[in-house]
């Protein structure tokens, strides 16, 4: 049987661009963040960080970085969602630590996290190894199915994919709590990165404005592409 609550959240989620000033209770935020943390991620490396912008000065700068969009200006809460592919070793080690705390590592776990992951994530100084790995994968793929061993751009995409899934899960969880959100890609990435003091290899995936929708919060009726454009069978 389908779970009606889930579909209600999916169908009632809309991008909200004008918020009521009511604050988002900490327990609501925490539950939604914990739901987001359960999102699937490439190799389970969970390459994301939700930066909750509380400090009023930082908030002002973040609104500006979000091009002063109405959603950013009116939301009681603004969050920067950041990709952290730079922390792959830390997260890989944590996975291994947790596995080991549960018993001896399985051979497949050792092979995957100690050999394959470093091979995929290592691109050498200035990413110089990346194109070599990519080319090697491409050539091998003519002879047998081969995964892309990843250049830096591929690793960026991988981190953004997983992080966006966490964003989706977060927004749906908020809706299940009766709260709304606006995902924002319309921001100045350089200013955002400086504001959040991000190291090289970390990037803002999107900003998320969060709160309760005002009466005029949803701007347009929903527009959907024809189903046949979105789904096909081969
Ligand atoms: C990655 C991404 C970036 C977006 N950036 C913005 C944005 O900067 N400003 C904005 O008002 N809406 C933004 N949106 C919201 C979309 O315009 C919205 O999801 C789309 O029009 C469909 O409407 P709905 O979310 O209400 O179903 C973004 C959505 C996504 C997924």
Coordinates of C-alpha atoms and ligand atoms in Angstrom, one line a residue:
X1 CA 0.0 0.0 0.0
X2 CA 1.4 3.5 -0.8
X3 CA 2.2 5.7 2.1
X4 CA -0.3 8.6 1.8
X5 CA 1.8 10.9 4.0
X6 CA 4.8 10.6 1.7
X7 CA 2.7 11.5 -1.4
X8 CA 1.0 14.4 0.4
X9 CA 4.5 15.9 1.2
X10 CA 5.7 15.3 -2.4
X11 CA 2.6 16.9 -4.0
X12 CA 2.3 19.8 -1.6
X13 CA 6.0 20.8 -1.8
X14 CA 6.3 23.9 -3.9
X15 CA 9.1 26.4 -4.3
X16 CA 8.2 29.3 -1.9
X17 CA 9.5 32.7 -2.6
X18 CA 7.8 34.7 0.1
X19 CA 7.8 33.5 3.8
X20 CA 6.1 34.4 7.0
X21 CA 8.5 35.6 9.7
X22 CA 7.6 32.7 12.1
X23 CA 10.8 31.0 13.1
X24 CA 11.5 27.4 12.3
X25 CA 11.6 25.4 15.6
X26 CA 14.9 23.8 16.3
X27 CA 13.3 20.3 16.7
X28 CA 11.7 20.6 13.2
X29 CA 15.0 21.6 11.7
X30 CA 16.8 18.8 13.4
X31 CA 14.3 16.2 12.3
X32 CA 14.5 17.4 8.7
X33 CA 18.3 17.5 8.8
X34 CA 18.4 14.0 10.2
X35 CA 16.1 12.9 7.3
X36 CA 18.4 14.6 4.8
X37 CA 21.4 12.7 6.3
X38 CA 19.8 9.4 5.4
X39 CA 19.9 10.3 1.7
X40 CA 21.7 8.0 -0.6
X41 CA 25.2 9.1 -1.7
X42 CA 27.9 7.9 -4.0
X43 CA 29.9 5.2 -2.1
X44 CA 28.0 6.3 1.0
X45 CA 30.6 9.1 1.4
X46 CA 27.9 11.6 2.3
X47 CA 29.9 14.5 0.8
X48 CA 27.6 17.3 2.1
X49 CA 27.5 19.9 4.8
X50 CA 24.5 22.0 5.8
X51 CA 25.7 25.4 7.0
X52 CA 23.0 27.1 9.0
X53 CA 23.5 30.8 8.8
X54 CA 22.6 32.3 12.2
X55 CA 25.0 35.2 12.5
X56 CA 23.1 38.4 11.4
X57 CA 26.1 39.9 9.6
X58 CA 26.7 36.6 7.7
X59 CA 23.1 36.4 7.0
X60 CA 23.1 39.8 5.4
X61 CA 26.1 38.9 3.3
X62 CA 24.4 35.6 2.4
X63 CA 21.2 37.3 1.3
X64 CA 23.4 39.5 -0.9
X65 CA 25.2 36.5 -2.3
X66 CA 21.8 35.1 -3.1
X67 CA 21.3 38.2 -5.3
X68 CA 18.8 39.5 -2.7
X69 CA 16.2 37.1 -4.0
X70 CA 12.9 37.6 -2.1
X71 CA 13.0 34.1 -0.8
X72 CA 16.4 34.7 0.9
X73 CA 15.3 38.1 2.2
X74 CA 12.0 36.9 3.7
X75 CA 13.0 33.4 5.0
X76 CA 13.4 33.1 8.7
X77 CA 16.2 30.6 8.0
X78 CA 18.8 30.4 5.3
X79 CA 21.0 27.4 4.8
X80 CA 24.0 26.9 2.5
X81 CA 24.3 23.3 1.3
X82 CA 28.0 22.6 0.5
X83 CA 29.7 19.7 -1.3
X84 CA 32.7 18.4 0.6
X85 CA 34.5 16.1 -1.8
X86 CA 37.7 17.4 -0.2
X87 CA 36.8 15.4 2.9
X88 CA 36.5 12.0 1.2
X89 CA 39.4 10.5 3.3
X90 CA 37.9 11.6 6.6
X91 CA 34.5 10.1 5.6
X92 CA 36.1 6.9 4.1
X93 CA 38.0 6.5 7.4
X94 CA 34.8 6.9 9.4
X95 CA 33.0 4.3 7.3
X96 CA 35.9 1.9 8.0
X97 CA 36.0 2.7 11.7
X98 CA 32.3 2.0 12.0
X99 CA 32.5 -1.2 10.0
X100 CA 35.5 -2.3 12.2
X101 CA 33.6 -1.5 15.4
X102 CA 31.0 -4.0 14.2
X103 CA 33.4 -6.8 13.6
X104 CA 36.2 -7.8 11.3
X105 CA 36.2 -6.0 7.9
X106 CA 34.9 -8.1 5.0
X107 CA 37.1 -8.6 2.1
X108 CA 34.7 -6.6 -0.1
X109 CA 34.7 -3.7 2.3
X110 CA 38.5 -3.6 2.4
X111 CA 38.8 -3.8 -1.3
X112 CA 36.2 -1.1 -1.9
X113 CA 37.2 1.5 0.6
X114 CA 41.0 0.9 0.8
X115 CA 41.7 0.3 -2.9
X116 CA 38.9 1.4 -5.2
X117 CA 37.9 4.6 -3.4
X118 CA 41.5 6.0 -3.3
X119 CA 41.9 5.2 -6.9
X120 CA 38.8 7.1 -7.8
X121 CA 39.4 10.1 -5.6
X122 CA 43.1 10.6 -6.2
X123 CA 43.7 13.0 -9.1
X124 CA 47.3 14.0 -8.2
X125 CA 48.7 17.5 -8.0
X126 CA 46.6 20.0 -10.0
X127 CA 44.4 17.2 -11.0
X128 CA 46.9 16.0 -13.5
X129 CA 46.2 12.3 -13.1
X130 CA 42.5 12.9 -13.7
X131 CA 42.6 13.1 -17.5
X132 CA 44.9 10.1 -17.6
X133 CA 42.5 8.0 -15.5
X134 CA 39.5 9.2 -17.6
X135 CA 41.3 8.4 -20.9
X136 CA 42.3 5.0 -19.6
X137 CA 38.7 4.2 -18.6
X138 CA 37.5 5.4 -22.0
X139 CA 39.9 3.2 -23.9
X140 CA 39.2 0.1 -21.7
X141 CA 35.4 0.7 -22.2
X142 CA 35.8 -0.2 -25.9
X143 CA 36.7 -3.7 -24.8
X144 CA 34.7 -4.3 -21.6
X145 CA 32.3 -2.4 -19.4
X146 CA 34.5 0.0 -17.4
X147 CA 33.6 2.6 -14.7
X148 CA 34.9 6.1 -15.2
X149 CA 37.9 6.4 -12.9
X150 CA 37.1 10.1 -12.7
X151 CA 38.9 13.4 -13.4
X152 CA 38.3 16.3 -11.0
X153 CA 35.3 17.5 -12.9
X154 CA 33.7 14.0 -12.6
X155 CA 34.3 14.1 -8.9
X156 CA 32.7 17.5 -8.7
X157 CA 29.6 16.2 -10.5
X158 CA 29.5 13.2 -8.2
X159 CA 29.5 15.3 -5.1
X160 CA 26.9 17.7 -6.5
X161 CA 24.6 14.8 -7.4
X162 CA 24.7 13.2 -3.9
X163 CA 24.3 16.6 -2.2
X164 CA 21.3 17.5 -4.3
X165 CA 19.7 14.3 -3.2
X166 CA 20.2 15.3 0.4
X167 CA 18.6 18.7 -0.5
X168 CA 15.6 17.0 -2.0
X169 CA 15.1 14.7 1.0
X170 CA 15.5 17.8 3.3
X171 CA 12.9 19.8 1.5
X172 CA 10.4 16.9 1.5
X173 CA 11.0 16.3 5.2
X174 CA 10.3 20.0 5.9
X175 CA 7.1 19.7 3.9
X176 CA 6.1 16.7 6.0
X177 CA 6.6 19.0 9.0
X178 CA 4.4 21.7 7.5
X179 CA 7.3 23.9 6.5
X180 CA 8.4 25.2 3.1
X181 CA 11.6 25.9 1.2
X182 CA 13.2 27.5 -1.8
X183 CA 16.2 25.9 -3.4
X184 CA 18.4 28.5 -4.9
X185 CA 21.0 28.1 -7.6
X186 CA 20.8 31.8 -8.4
X187 CA 23.7 33.0 -6.2
X188 CA 27.2 34.4 -6.6
X189 CA 29.4 31.3 -6.1
X190 CA 32.6 33.2 -5.4
X191 CA 31.1 35.4 -2.7
X192 CA 29.3 32.5 -1.2
X193 CA 32.5 30.5 -1.0
X194 CA 34.4 33.4 0.6
X195 CA 31.6 34.0 3.1
X196 CA 31.5 30.4 4.2
X197 CA 35.3 30.3 4.2
X198 CA 35.3 27.1 2.1
X199 CA 38.6 25.4 1.2
X200 CA 39.4 24.3 -2.3
X201 CA 37.4 21.3 -3.3
X202 CA 34.3 22.5 -1.3
X203 CA 31.6 24.2 -3.2
X204 CA 28.1 25.6 -2.5
X205 CA 25.6 23.2 -4.1
X206 CA 22.6 25.5 -3.4
X207 CA 21.1 27.8 -0.8
X208 CA 17.9 26.7 0.9
X209 CA 15.5 29.3 2.2
X210 CA 13.3 27.8 4.8
X211 CA 10.1 28.8 6.7
X212 CA 6.4 28.8 6.3
X213 CA 4.8 30.1 3.1
X214 CA 3.0 33.4 3.1
X215 CA -0.3 33.7 1.2
X216 CA 1.6 34.9 -1.8
X217 CA 4.5 32.5 -1.3
X218 CA 3.8 30.3 -4.3
X219 CA 4.2 32.4 -7.4
X220 CA 2.8 30.3 -10.2
X221 CA 0.6 27.2 -10.7
X222 CA 2.5 24.1 -11.2
X223 CA 3.8 23.4 -14.7
X224 CA 4.7 19.8 -15.7
X225 CA 6.2 18.5 -18.9
X226 CA 4.3 15.8 -20.6
X227 CA 4.8 12.4 -18.9
X228 CA 6.2 11.0 -22.2
X229 CA 9.0 13.5 -22.2
X230 CA 10.1 12.5 -18.8
X231 CA 9.7 8.7 -19.0
X232 CA 10.5 6.3 -21.8
X233 CA 11.2 2.6 -22.1
X234 CA 13.7 0.9 -24.4
Ligands
LIG1 C1 18.8 23.3 -8.4 C2 17.7 24.3 -8.4 C3 18.0 25.7 -8.4 C4 16.9 26.6 -8.2 N1 17.2 27.9 -8.1 C5 16.3 28.8 -7.9 C6 16.6 30.1 -7.6 O1 17.7 30.6 -7.6 N2 15.5 31.0 -7.4 C7 14.3 30.6 -7.3 O2 13.4 31.4 -7.1 N3 13.9 29.3 -7.6 C8 14.9 28.4 -7.8 N4 14.6 27.1 -8.0 C9 13.2 26.6 -8.0 C10 12.6 26.2 -9.3 O3 12.4 27.3 -10.1 C11 11.4 25.4 -9.1 O4 11.7 24.2 -8.4 C12 10.6 25.1 -10.3 O5 10.2 26.2 -11.0 C13 9.4 24.1 -10.1 O6 8.6 24.7 -9.1 P1 8.2 23.9 -7.8 O7 9.5 23.7 -7.0 O8 7.2 24.8 -7.1 O9 7.5 22.6 -8.2 C14 15.6 26.1 -8.2 C15 15.4 24.8 -8.2 C16 16.4 23.9 -8.3 C17 16.1 22.4 -8.2

